[in-house]
Structures are given as C-alpha cells and as structure tokens.
Amino acid sequence: MRSGVSTAHSVVEPSGPAKLAAGFIVILYALLALTPLIWIGLTSIKTPPDSISYPPKVLPFVDFQPSLEGFCNLFNTRSRQTQDYINALPPPNGACEEITRSRSMVVVGPSNYTPRFINSLIIAFGSTFLSVLLGAAAAYAFSRFKIPLKDDLLFFILSTRMMPPIAIAIPIYLMYRELGLSDTRIGMILLYTSVNVSLAVWLLKGFIDEIPREYEEAAMIDGYTRLQAIWKVVLPQATTGIVATAIFCLIFAWNEYAFAVLLTSGAAQTAPPFIPIIIGEGGQDWPAVAAGTTLFLIPILVFTVLLRKHLLRGITFGAVRK
Amino acid sequence: MSKGAMPVPAALVRHARGLSDRAIAWLFIAPTMILLLAINLFPLIWTIRLSFTNYRANRPNAPLRDVGIEHYQTILTDPDVWQRMQATAHFVFWTILLQTVIGFALAYFIDRKFRGHGFWTTIILIPMMLSPAVVGNFWTFLYQPQIGLFNYVISFFTGVPPSSFQMLGDVQLSPWAIIIVDTWMWTPYVMLICLAGLRSIPDYIYEAAEVDRASNWRQFISITLPMCLPFIMLAVLFRGIENFKMFDMVNLLTSGGPGSTTELASITLKRAAFEAWRTGYSSAFAIIMFVAIFGLANIYVKALNRVKAR
C-alpha cells in the first residue's frame, strides 16, 4: 500500500499498517526457514536416544539434558565395539575418549572427521588464494588494457561455469589418473581454482572498473612503474572487492560436493562427502552427523553476515549491480 | 568505458621502466587462460572424443573401438532416458514456479522497509549459502518418518499420524520432497534478485501514478511487475541452469529413488559414468545435457534481451 506522500525529497513511503503486515509475513517466513538449522544445532547437543525420541525433545535443560556425545563421537579416533573391547583398549586418548568410555558409548569404526575438515580448510583456502590471485591479475588486464577479442575471452571465461560438473568429471578423472593428481589436495585446489576463477575475474573486473584510472596514471607520472602503481595504488583501492570475491570463492570451494565425491576417495576428501557417511551402531549416528554439520556451517554463517552487501553482485556475476 | 589504454603522456614514457604494458597484459591473463584451457576446455573436447568410442574408464587397456553416433542414438531413443528428462523437467518447473512466487512476494514485503528488515533479510539468506550436499543430508534426517521433525510438524497441524507417510520412500511424495528442499534453499536467491529489481524502480513513477489516482493493484500490474520482469527472468535463468544440472542435493536426499522417481538427468549420468563405468555412453549423455543447457539458455537470453529492450 503506497500512500502518495510528496515530501520535499519525494519519497514514497508505505503506510504503518502495511509495514506491520509485511514485517509479520517476512519474520514468519524467516523463522520457518531457520527451523531446520536450529533443529540441527539442537540435535548436535543431544544424546543418540534423545535425538530419535518421539515426540521430539525441543528445549535444552527442560526436555533433555544437553550432551557433547555427538561432538565426542565425531572426533573420536579409535574404534570401540563392545564393553570388553573398550576395556581391552589402551588408556583413553584425550578428554573426548574418556567421556565416551565412561558412558559406554559405541561407535563402529573411528571417525575421520578431523582430517576431512582439515582437507576442506586447505583446499578451500588454497583455491581461494589462487583464484583471487589469478582473477585479480586477469581482471586488471581486462579492465585497463586493450586486449584482442576481449569480449569473447570474457564470455569464454564465464561459460566455463555453465558446464555440469559431471560432464567434465570423466576426462578430469582420467587426466588426473595419468598425472598422479587424483585424490590429492593439489589436484582439488587446481580444479576448484579453475571453477572459481571465472567468478573472480568477472567480479574483480567490476570492482577495478570503478577505480578511476587517473590514480595509477598520476602515480606513474610520479615515477612508479606500472607494477608498482598496481601494488601501491590499485590494490589498496580494491581491497573491499578482493575480500568479497575471496569470501565467495571460499564459500563455493567449502560447499562443493560433486567433484569431491567423484574424484576423491580418502586422502584429499573434504567434509561434504564425509558427513553423510558417519555411521554409529545400529544406523546413522544423528548427533554426530548434526555436530559435524554444525561445525561445518558455522564459518558460512559468519561469512553470510560479512557478505550481505555484496551478495547480489556475487551470485549474479556482477550482472546486477547494487 | 574501457576502450583501450589512454594515450601515454610524454612524461610517462621518460619514466617508463620495467615491463611494457603489453607484456604485463599477457602475463596477467595467461595463467588464467592456461588453467581454464587445461581444466575446462580440454576435458570438454576429450568428452566429445570419448562419446564416439566404447571406452570404459575401469578397463583402460581394452581395445578402443569407434562406434560413431551409436551412443547418441541409443540415448535419444531410450524411453528410460525420456522418463528421466521428464522427472528433471517436473523438478525444474515446480522449483522455479515456487521460488519465483515466494521469492518475489518476500522481496515485495521486504521492500516495505519495516523496522528491522535488514536483519531478517540476512536471516532469510542463510539457506542459500550452505552446502547443497550437507543440506540434502540433514533434510534426510528431518524427513525420517518415525523421528523426523517434518512428519511431526505435519501431523501436529493435520492430525495425520507421522509414520503413515514417508517423504523419501513414497513414489508420489519423493519428487515433492526434493522440490520442498530446493525451494527452501533457493527461494532467498530469487528474493535477492527481485529485491534489486524493486529497488531499481524510481519513486517518481509511483508518484506520477498517485497523481493519476491509479489504484494499488493497477500500480502493481502496470509498474512494479513489468519493471521487475527482467530481474525475475534473470533469476529464472540462473535457477533453471542450476536445477537442470542438479546433482549434489538430490544425490544425498534420495540418490534417485525410490525406484527412479527422482532420478534427475545428472544422477543418471553419474550412475552410467561412475557406477556402470560406461564412459563412452556417459560422455555422449554429458554432451547432450551440455548442448541442451546451452541451447535453452541461449534461446532464453534472447527473450530476456527482448524484454529488457522494451
């Protein structure tokens, strides 16, 4: 509902009740959308029996006693099967194991979450660093220099992002097998870089286009070389754009699943293919899965808040400016 | 704006040291291009080549035979493949419809700028930032018939016993199970683009409409919707491409089942390539998918440009 108020600044303001109704609907949706995430967070601090009780237990300390069993199971590195077996094991290795043993908890097989999480960190940060480095250089060149077939090259760079991952997964699998890159972190870093660099070039070109080229020219007249001018003048001006681009690349590499599940089997496997296969005794160990999910989601939640101003540009490759 | 470098001032030439601009341009672009050629274009060409052979990646030493367009013929005349395509189309159609309607409505309400709209917008954006695989996995937990939250909530409001329906195990329900998750995850994406569209409409147009005493409904139909249309279409394009090749979330949620009710094209492709190891066949399948995406996207972009030009 727009009531036509023509103030000095001619701003069309919706009426009070209209705002209230809109706010109510949006907040209702937001809470509904948040419920699955809150549920996962709650499940991660339940005991396995509480996590599958019916009706569901909702309030910590009221309906159920919070427990760190899920997290303990997640980080446990030793197999334990029966009480006898546990008794026969060497002394507990760390606090997590002490808790799991005192409660006689049983997990089939050791959890390998830690190395997977570390792989995720290394591959995500490594490919982000490379993507931003290569992307920034290419974006600068595309923004400032006359390059033959510039528009075609830029379109080619963008189009690489349209390919279904599985369409190129087969030859990449064969190629990596030949080169000894399959199931290695380096291989995954290069692969994710090639996927992310298109986004990096397009985003960073937009940001660099907005920096007046007079700045570098002034610096060069003062005696800087082109490279010095880039380092001392352009880079500081582009910091916000570089950070935003980096976070986008990081989120993509962090979340990627298709390549990870097809091309890695252990040594370089990241967390997304691993979390679903955490199995406890008698089926899925839901609190451990929830704990793994929660830990995995926390960085993304932080980045979402940091990124919100740049989100639109990032998800549309800068096709829509905001 | 970027039409070539500016003419170089004389003072600059005198001070020019180090690399020439031309060298820098190539030095800066080359690594990106080499990487893209090696890891995107080269594999694509390889896929095309493999699609005409009987190659199997699990038997690399078997004699290689050229089979011509046999794989393409097999795929395009296979009723099973058409059934998978139908499942994919069903999924793409409903997710786009739901996401566009809900996303646009949300954007419209957020644009009322009620108090705290910034905070709630950020909350709404969270699902689309998550890993589709992890999302698929935790929704399998929510969908568990005996213990899951989803069935509990439905039965709480409708009185249907929670164990009487299985979202992931029922032939009728499982396509909807994946549509619900995809809509939950990607509605914020459409919402964000629609919001940008709404914010791009200048206030003076509404003011003029007020002067003409146009009703709210009239304003919505003849100003808001048409001016937002290019943005909505852009969102539909991006979601369409993504959902046509959807893999991660569905692979974890149902991995194609029950039966093949949710077996989208990319799941079929993965099964043929990495479970049956029919590399040649699956390469042809991949090329067909790629051509379909490119063709549809190009036709669509033409339509989009026509709308923009209006």
XYZ file of C-alpha atoms in Angstrom:
632
model
C 0.000 0.000 0.000
C 1.610 3.218 -1.128
C 0.033 6.410 0.135
C 1.129 9.185 -2.125
C 3.088 11.497 0.132
C 5.105 14.001 -1.813
C 7.647 15.304 0.636
C 10.491 17.597 -0.313
C 12.596 14.536 -1.131
C 9.614 12.877 -2.818
C 9.961 9.539 -1.083
C 7.073 7.130 -1.454
C 6.612 5.639 1.993
C 4.299 2.667 2.697
C 1.729 3.230 5.447
C 2.185 1.987 9.021
C -0.217 -0.990 8.910
C 1.189 -2.082 5.553
C 4.677 -2.141 7.042
C 3.454 -4.081 10.036
C 1.768 -6.722 7.901
C 4.813 -7.015 5.646
C 7.101 -7.350 8.652
C 4.889 -10.046 10.143
C 4.928 -12.149 6.969
C 8.682 -11.814 6.426
C 9.537 -12.651 10.031
C 7.206 -15.636 9.930
C 8.968 -16.921 6.813
C 12.414 -16.262 8.273
C 11.587 -18.246 11.409
C 10.156 -21.085 9.351
C 13.258 -21.136 7.132
C 15.514 -21.121 10.156
C 13.806 -24.065 11.876
C 15.751 -26.865 10.096
C 19.032 -25.188 11.007
C 18.053 -24.698 14.633
C 16.954 -28.327 14.710
C 20.368 -29.493 13.537
C 22.031 -27.321 16.168
C 19.777 -28.827 18.861
C 20.353 -32.375 17.639
C 24.103 -31.890 17.877
C 23.826 -31.449 21.654
C 21.515 -34.406 22.260
C 22.352 -37.959 23.214
C 21.618 -40.522 20.497
C 18.423 -41.759 22.248
C 17.168 -38.184 22.755
C 17.813 -37.367 19.129
C 15.384 -40.020 17.932
C 12.754 -39.757 20.637
C 9.146 -39.194 19.737
C 7.612 -36.678 20.270
C 10.764 -34.633 19.624
C 12.519 -33.013 22.548
C 12.762 -29.308 21.941
C 14.012 -27.336 24.911
C 17.523 -27.960 26.262
C 17.641 -28.405 30.075
C 13.834 -28.754 30.149
C 13.051 -31.580 27.717
C 16.517 -33.049 27.543
C 19.909 -32.755 29.168
C 22.437 -31.289 26.683
C 25.347 -33.558 25.981
C 28.521 -33.377 23.960
C 28.373 -37.013 22.919
C 27.784 -36.087 19.294
C 30.915 -33.968 19.149
C 32.893 -36.605 21.033
C 31.856 -39.332 18.630
C 32.747 -37.048 15.778
C 36.299 -36.537 16.927
C 36.964 -39.969 18.320
C 39.856 -41.593 16.563
C 39.665 -45.124 17.929
C 37.275 -47.955 17.179
C 35.215 -49.222 20.045
C 32.729 -52.001 19.704
C 31.798 -53.757 22.922
C 32.418 -53.072 26.585
C 35.012 -55.884 26.664
C 36.682 -54.429 23.668
C 36.727 -51.000 25.295
C 38.232 -52.461 28.454
C 40.921 -54.119 26.397
C 41.874 -50.857 24.725
C 44.903 -48.798 25.716
C 44.269 -45.916 28.153
C 41.949 -43.153 26.913
C 43.455 -40.744 24.492
C 42.136 -37.336 25.474
C 39.024 -35.999 27.166
C 36.652 -36.968 24.395
C 37.542 -40.606 24.714
C 37.246 -40.512 28.476
C 33.670 -39.254 28.186
C 32.703 -41.762 25.513
C 34.138 -44.609 27.542
C 32.580 -43.611 30.839
C 29.217 -43.646 29.091
C 29.938 -46.918 27.281
C 29.086 -45.331 24.002
C 29.617 -47.424 20.924
C 30.691 -46.280 17.519
C 31.538 -48.559 14.641
C 34.915 -47.565 13.352
C 36.942 -44.474 14.081
C 35.648 -41.169 12.830
C 37.815 -39.391 10.309
C 36.159 -36.034 10.575
C 39.273 -34.114 11.606
C 41.383 -34.910 8.525
C 38.376 -34.232 6.270
C 37.785 -30.898 7.932
C 41.468 -30.039 7.556
C 41.296 -31.036 3.882
C 38.316 -28.719 3.491
C 40.283 -25.876 5.058
C 43.419 -26.438 2.962
C 41.586 -26.932 -0.326
C 39.142 -24.069 0.209
C 41.779 -21.560 1.296
C 44.343 -22.746 -1.237
C 41.981 -22.492 -4.183
C 40.613 -19.180 -2.933
C 44.093 -17.708 -2.741
C 44.924 -18.911 -6.252
C 41.575 -17.841 -7.731
C 41.836 -14.347 -6.322
C 45.473 -14.009 -7.371
C 44.868 -15.170 -10.945
C 41.486 -13.470 -11.105
C 42.789 -10.113 -9.928
C 45.629 -10.127 -12.440
C 43.353 -11.063 -15.327
C 40.640 -8.656 -14.184
C 43.150 -5.811 -14.064
C 44.375 -6.599 -17.564
C 40.808 -6.835 -18.904
C 39.847 -3.619 -17.181
C 42.812 -1.480 -18.208
C 44.405 -2.761 -21.392
C 43.273 -3.130 -24.948
C 43.094 -6.875 -25.499
C 42.191 -8.522 -28.787
C 38.865 -10.403 -28.633
C 38.298 -9.084 -25.119
C 34.540 -9.716 -25.069
C 34.900 -13.221 -26.467
C 37.536 -14.109 -23.925
C 35.390 -12.773 -21.098
C 32.417 -14.778 -22.353
C 34.534 -17.911 -22.627
C 35.660 -17.422 -19.036
C 32.053 -17.117 -17.901
C 30.820 -20.045 -19.953
C 33.164 -22.464 -18.206
C 30.890 -22.023 -15.223
C 27.841 -23.319 -17.096
C 29.172 -26.824 -17.607
C 27.632 -29.529 -15.447
C 30.477 -30.739 -13.204
C 29.758 -34.324 -14.164
C 30.223 -33.539 -17.867
C 33.901 -32.787 -17.332
C 34.412 -35.047 -14.337
C 35.119 -38.099 -16.524
C 38.063 -36.702 -18.510
C 39.359 -34.891 -15.444
C 39.263 -38.215 -13.643
C 41.246 -39.834 -16.492
C 43.629 -36.895 -16.778
C 44.282 -36.782 -13.040
C 44.907 -40.519 -13.001
C 47.580 -40.062 -15.677
C 49.196 -37.116 -13.924
C 49.038 -38.645 -10.466
C 46.777 -35.835 -9.286
C 43.748 -37.920 -8.374
C 42.831 -37.799 -4.723
C 45.452 -35.147 -3.986
C 44.914 -31.761 -2.417
C 46.864 -30.053 -5.203
C 44.572 -31.613 -7.798
C 41.462 -30.428 -5.974
C 42.918 -26.959 -5.428
C 43.625 -26.604 -9.163
C 40.174 -27.897 -10.046
C 38.328 -25.560 -7.682
C 40.523 -22.684 -8.829
C 39.524 -23.299 -12.426
C 35.868 -23.247 -11.428
C 36.185 -20.155 -9.234
C 38.450 -18.064 -11.395
C 35.575 -17.169 -13.739
C 33.654 -15.630 -10.869
C 36.798 -13.892 -9.606
C 37.594 -12.313 -12.980
C 34.053 -11.052 -13.510
C 33.584 -9.689 -10.014
C 37.003 -8.098 -9.727
C 36.761 -6.532 -13.166
C 33.621 -4.772 -11.956
C 35.357 -3.525 -8.843
C 38.514 -2.412 -10.691
C 36.465 -0.657 -13.394
C 35.147 1.589 -10.643
C 38.612 2.752 -9.583
C 39.497 5.803 -11.692
C 42.482 5.021 -13.877
C 43.774 8.555 -13.255
C 45.047 7.343 -9.873
C 47.574 4.954 -11.406
C 48.468 7.408 -14.122
C 49.255 10.028 -11.514
C 51.428 7.505 -9.682
C 53.232 6.609 -12.889
C 53.912 10.233 -13.670
C 55.460 10.409 -10.200
C 57.928 7.754 -11.322
C 56.313 4.469 -10.353
C 56.353 1.619 -12.842
C 53.031 0.064 -13.802
C 53.553 -2.848 -11.408
C 54.440 -0.518 -8.550
C 51.375 1.585 -9.301
C 49.185 -1.524 -9.196
C 50.688 -2.614 -5.906
C 50.640 0.780 -4.195
C 47.536 2.400 -5.690
C 45.103 -0.062 -7.257
C 45.307 -2.923 -4.761
C 44.556 -0.792 -1.686
C 41.586 0.734 -3.509
C 40.266 -2.685 -4.481
C 40.551 -4.259 -1.033
C 36.817 -4.449 -0.351
C 36.183 -6.067 -3.715
C 39.031 -8.528 -3.228
C 37.775 -9.541 0.198
C 34.221 -10.014 -1.068
C 35.457 -12.060 -4.026
C 37.644 -14.164 -1.764
C 34.737 -14.990 0.513
C 32.586 -16.016 -2.453
C 35.315 -18.332 -3.727
C 35.824 -19.684 -0.233
C 32.128 -20.459 0.194
C 31.977 -22.233 -3.140
C 35.079 -24.345 -2.520
C 33.921 -25.051 1.019
C 30.493 -26.251 -0.135
C 31.480 -28.152 -3.288
C 30.376 -31.770 -3.407
C 30.091 -33.213 -6.933
C 33.797 -33.121 -7.801
C 34.788 -34.050 -4.280
C 32.670 -37.186 -4.224
C 33.668 -38.315 -7.720
C 37.379 -37.522 -7.669
C 38.473 -38.143 -4.097
C 38.264 -41.262 -2.031
C 40.205 -40.602 1.115
C 43.445 -38.674 1.224
C 42.006 -35.478 -0.207
C 38.344 -35.952 0.675
C 36.631 -32.871 2.058
C 33.892 -32.769 4.681
C 30.735 -32.573 2.477
C 31.054 -36.133 1.107
C 32.126 -37.393 4.509
C 29.456 -36.033 6.863
C 26.665 -38.196 5.367
C 28.605 -41.397 5.926
C 29.146 -41.037 9.657
C 27.570 -44.241 10.937
C 27.051 -45.294 14.521
C 25.938 -48.593 15.932
C 22.547 -49.532 14.529
C 22.469 -46.892 11.819
C 23.226 -43.231 11.424
C 24.675 -41.539 14.496
C 22.466 -38.449 14.138
C 24.004 -36.345 16.920
C 27.461 -36.907 15.425
C 26.173 -36.054 11.946
C 24.477 -32.963 13.356
C 27.658 -31.986 15.202
C 29.692 -32.345 12.018
C 27.118 -30.317 10.100
C 27.002 -27.581 12.733
C 30.777 -27.194 12.821
C 30.814 -27.139 9.056
C 28.099 -24.467 8.831
C 29.473 -22.005 11.376
C 32.065 -20.380 9.043
C 29.387 -19.959 6.381
C 27.041 -18.226 8.810
C 29.793 -15.762 9.692
C 30.607 -15.140 6.033
C 26.938 -14.595 5.149
C 26.766 -11.746 7.633
C 30.033 -10.277 6.336
C 28.966 -10.606 2.718
C 25.379 -9.426 2.733
C 26.169 -6.142 0.966
C 27.986 -7.904 -1.887
C 25.745 -10.941 -2.172
C 23.789 -9.772 -5.157
C 26.830 -8.980 -7.232
C 28.420 -12.290 -6.346
C 25.503 -14.535 -7.185
C 24.777 -12.812 -10.494
C 28.458 -12.490 -11.574
C 28.065 -8.750 -11.348
C 25.282 -8.846 -13.963
C 23.186 -6.871 -11.495
C 24.986 -4.083 -9.686
C 23.917 -2.947 -6.284
C 34.222 2.628 -20.553
C 37.313 0.543 -21.028
C 38.032 1.231 -24.652
C 41.776 0.713 -24.712
C 44.537 2.395 -22.799
C 44.791 6.172 -22.699
C 47.407 7.825 -24.883
C 50.617 7.699 -22.886
C 51.857 11.121 -21.789
C 55.443 12.007 -22.758
C 56.459 12.380 -19.114
C 55.372 8.814 -18.578
C 57.431 7.417 -21.412
C 60.514 9.028 -19.953
C 59.861 7.331 -16.633
C 58.847 4.008 -18.105
C 60.876 1.263 -16.527
C 60.391 -2.447 -16.146
C 57.839 -4.374 -18.186
C 55.875 -2.863 -21.019
C 52.111 -2.680 -20.688
C 51.714 -5.193 -23.456
C 53.883 -7.716 -21.641
C 52.029 -7.100 -18.406
C 48.657 -7.633 -20.089
C 49.683 -11.042 -21.396
C 51.482 -12.011 -18.224
C 48.351 -11.227 -16.234
C 45.891 -13.063 -18.449
C 47.956 -16.077 -19.447
C 47.801 -18.102 -16.194
C 44.015 -17.877 -16.014
C 43.606 -18.823 -19.654
C 46.039 -21.727 -19.407
C 44.258 -23.075 -16.337
C 40.840 -22.771 -17.976
C 42.024 -24.393 -21.181
C 43.646 -27.255 -19.270
C 40.876 -27.952 -16.775
C 37.744 -26.900 -18.685
C 38.126 -26.767 -22.431
C 40.493 -29.703 -22.821
C 38.293 -32.083 -20.785
C 35.251 -30.925 -22.734
C 36.944 -31.743 -26.045
C 38.058 -35.049 -24.564
C 34.467 -35.785 -23.551
C 33.332 -35.180 -27.125
C 36.019 -37.546 -28.406
C 35.130 -40.261 -25.868
C 31.444 -40.005 -26.710
C 32.154 -41.670 -30.081
C 34.009 -44.633 -28.592
C 33.287 -47.678 -26.476
C 35.890 -46.621 -23.890
C 35.444 -47.776 -20.292
C 37.464 -45.962 -17.635
C 37.728 -49.085 -15.474
C 39.272 -51.036 -18.373
C 41.782 -48.558 -19.788
C 43.667 -51.215 -21.757
C 40.743 -52.724 -23.621
C 40.896 -52.167 -27.403
C 39.352 -48.849 -28.321
C 36.610 -49.023 -30.922
C 34.935 -46.157 -32.719
C 31.189 -46.521 -32.504
C 30.185 -43.381 -34.368
C 26.943 -41.839 -33.200
C 25.691 -45.087 -31.689
C 25.607 -43.726 -28.126
C 23.712 -40.621 -29.200
C 21.160 -42.780 -30.997
C 20.790 -45.108 -28.034
C 20.270 -42.242 -25.609
C 17.846 -40.231 -27.700
C 15.644 -43.247 -28.470
C 15.697 -44.712 -24.961
C 12.276 -44.343 -23.258
C 14.008 -44.539 -19.861
C 16.096 -41.502 -20.710
C 12.976 -39.575 -21.700
C 11.399 -40.575 -18.428
C 14.456 -39.127 -16.586
C 14.178 -35.973 -18.642
C 10.545 -35.728 -17.637
C 11.470 -36.081 -13.982
C 14.060 -33.338 -14.453
C 11.560 -31.073 -16.214
C 8.998 -31.660 -13.466
C 11.571 -30.744 -10.851
C 12.790 -27.644 -12.721
C 9.252 -26.425 -13.445
C 7.927 -26.661 -9.901
C 11.023 -25.362 -8.147
C 11.168 -22.332 -10.425
C 7.463 -21.636 -10.080
C 7.503 -21.882 -6.281
C 10.766 -19.993 -5.868
C 9.659 -17.171 -8.142
C 6.283 -16.698 -6.497
C 7.504 -16.958 -2.909
C 10.749 -15.110 -3.630
C 9.007 -12.219 -5.331
C 6.389 -11.955 -2.588
C 9.101 -11.881 0.071
C 11.066 -9.232 -1.820
C 7.884 -7.183 -2.183
C 7.252 -7.295 1.558
C 10.876 -6.631 2.487
C 10.746 -3.609 0.186
C 8.068 -2.140 2.517
C 11.099 -1.370 4.692
C 9.531 -2.327 8.009
C 11.645 -1.951 11.082
C 14.447 -4.496 11.228
C 14.080 -5.613 7.607
C 17.874 -5.704 7.166
C 18.333 -8.229 9.960
C 15.510 -10.518 8.785
C 16.738 -10.361 5.215
C 20.129 -11.639 6.336
C 18.432 -14.483 8.241
C 16.432 -15.438 5.157
C 19.589 -15.536 3.034
C 21.310 -18.215 5.127
C 19.939 -21.381 3.438
C 21.325 -20.492 0.006
C 24.821 -20.109 1.422
C 25.001 -23.668 2.701
C 26.487 -26.706 1.044
C 23.776 -28.464 -1.019
C 25.211 -31.822 -0.005
C 25.080 -31.042 3.689
C 21.594 -29.595 3.231
C 20.455 -32.762 1.471
C 21.900 -34.827 4.256
C 20.276 -33.026 7.135
C 16.933 -32.965 5.378
C 17.053 -36.761 5.206
C 17.088 -36.543 8.998
C 14.159 -34.098 9.062
C 12.218 -36.374 6.686
C 12.635 -39.567 8.751
C 9.073 -40.863 9.184
C 9.425 -42.049 12.806
C 11.785 -39.477 14.258
C 11.924 -36.562 11.846
C 10.747 -33.051 12.570
C 8.943 -32.659 9.236
C 6.474 -35.502 9.751
C 5.968 -34.422 13.356
C 5.056 -30.868 12.372
C 2.712 -32.041 9.615
C 0.951 -34.447 11.948
C 0.809 -31.794 14.682
C -1.169 -29.490 12.407
C -3.182 -32.011 10.408
C -3.617 -34.943 12.751
C -2.246 -37.429 10.209
C -0.107 -39.977 12.059
C 3.560 -39.187 11.335
C 4.523 -42.726 10.410
C 1.720 -43.006 7.842
C 3.659 -41.223 5.126
C 7.288 -41.393 4.024
C 8.532 -38.343 2.196
C 11.602 -40.123 0.831
C 10.164 -43.598 0.387
C 6.903 -42.898 -1.377
C 6.757 -42.774 -5.163
C 4.203 -39.966 -5.084
C 5.860 -37.898 -2.367
C 9.584 -38.172 -3.089
C 9.616 -35.755 -6.048
C 7.927 -33.258 -3.747
C 10.442 -33.944 -1.005
C 13.245 -32.699 -3.232
C 11.145 -29.796 -4.541
C 10.487 -28.647 -0.964
C 14.180 -28.742 -0.043
C 15.265 -26.950 -3.211
C 12.620 -24.288 -2.662
C 13.669 -23.846 0.952
C 17.272 -23.479 -0.118
C 16.992 -21.254 -3.190
C 13.968 -19.006 -2.635
C 16.305 -16.466 -0.975
C 18.306 -16.318 -4.190
C 15.289 -15.318 -6.250
C 14.199 -12.997 -3.463
C 17.512 -11.155 -3.532
C 17.435 -10.575 -7.290
C 13.774 -9.474 -7.164
C 14.656 -7.092 -4.358
C 17.309 -5.496 -6.550
C 14.643 -5.152 -9.257
C 12.179 -3.492 -6.891
C 14.826 -1.104 -5.610
C 15.722 -0.133 -9.174
C 12.252 1.331 -9.852
C 12.465 5.079 -9.362
C 9.996 6.604 -6.892
C 8.830 9.280 -9.288
C 6.991 6.693 -11.384
C 4.860 5.764 -8.390
C 4.368 9.424 -7.577
C 3.104 10.075 -11.086
C 0.745 7.112 -10.706
C -0.532 8.549 -7.429
C -1.230 11.838 -9.152
C -3.214 9.907 -11.760
C -5.092 8.209 -8.877
C -4.080 4.732 -10.044
C -5.137 2.010 -7.579
C -2.519 -0.049 -5.754
C -3.404 -3.085 -7.823
C -3.124 -1.052 -11.028
C 0.296 0.260 -9.921
C 1.449 -3.245 -9.162
C 0.307 -4.632 -12.530
C 1.472 -1.800 -14.732
C 4.585 -0.570 -12.914
C 6.029 -2.990 -10.368
C 5.654 -6.245 -12.265
C 6.801 -5.123 -15.744
C 9.777 -3.191 -14.378
C 10.804 -6.177 -12.302
C 10.363 -8.661 -15.115
C 13.948 -8.581 -16.461
C 15.250 -9.292 -12.953
C 12.763 -12.101 -12.400
C 13.769 -13.591 -15.749
C 17.444 -13.385 -14.821
C 16.723 -15.267 -11.595
C 14.743 -17.883 -13.517
C 17.637 -18.289 -15.965
C 20.210 -18.890 -13.254
C 17.972 -21.232 -11.277
C 16.955 -23.070 -14.448
C 20.571 -23.775 -15.429
C 21.467 -24.840 -11.904
C 18.444 -27.078 -11.398
C 18.742 -28.700 -14.794
C 22.156 -29.996 -13.767
C 21.176 -30.504 -10.104
C 23.204 -33.265 -8.543
C 24.549 -32.819 -5.030
C 21.396 -32.245 -3.014
C 19.343 -34.912 -4.778
C 22.173 -37.439 -4.660
C 22.187 -37.216 -0.883
C 18.474 -36.856 -0.346
C 17.148 -39.740 -2.439
C 20.024 -40.721 -4.759
C 17.365 -41.081 -7.433
C 14.970 -43.305 -5.576
C 12.573 -44.750 -4.743
C 12.815 -46.686 -7.984
C 13.782 -43.950 -10.366
C 11.131 -41.378 -9.423
C 13.656 -38.694 -8.518
C 16.405 -39.791 -10.856
C 17.295 -36.493 -12.481
C 19.460 -36.401 -15.589
C 22.705 -35.780 -13.723
C 22.065 -38.713 -11.379
C 21.617 -40.989 -14.397
C 24.831 -39.570 -15.787
C 26.712 -40.252 -12.587
C 25.396 -43.814 -12.448
C 26.420 -44.501 -16.037
C 29.833 -42.887 -15.626
C 30.972 -43.886 -12.158
C 28.916 -46.966 -11.286
C 28.415 -48.771 -14.599
C 31.674 -47.288 -15.992
C 30.169 -46.836 -19.433
C 32.477 -43.913 -20.124
C 31.725 -43.523 -23.833
C 27.978 -43.689 -23.299
C 28.048 -41.271 -20.372
C 30.255 -38.845 -22.314
C 27.596 -38.715 -25.004
C 24.994 -38.175 -22.305
C 27.050 -35.331 -20.838
C 27.371 -33.671 -24.243
C 23.627 -33.938 -24.829
C 22.969 -32.319 -21.449
C 25.512 -29.609 -22.124
C 24.027 -28.826 -25.549
C 20.536 -28.770 -24.040
C 21.576 -26.331 -21.309
C 23.422 -24.101 -23.750
C 20.638 -24.168 -26.329
C 17.850 -23.440 -23.866
C 19.918 -20.761 -22.115
C 20.653 -19.037 -25.431
C 17.021 -19.003 -26.549
C 16.084 -17.700 -23.138
C 18.717 -14.959 -23.157
C 17.322 -13.750 -26.497
C 13.875 -13.488 -24.910
C 15.397 -11.751 -21.897
C 17.087 -9.178 -24.101
C 13.814 -8.500 -25.896
C 12.104 -7.851 -22.558
C 14.969 -5.613 -21.453
C 14.838 -3.619 -24.684
C 11.139 -2.848 -24.226
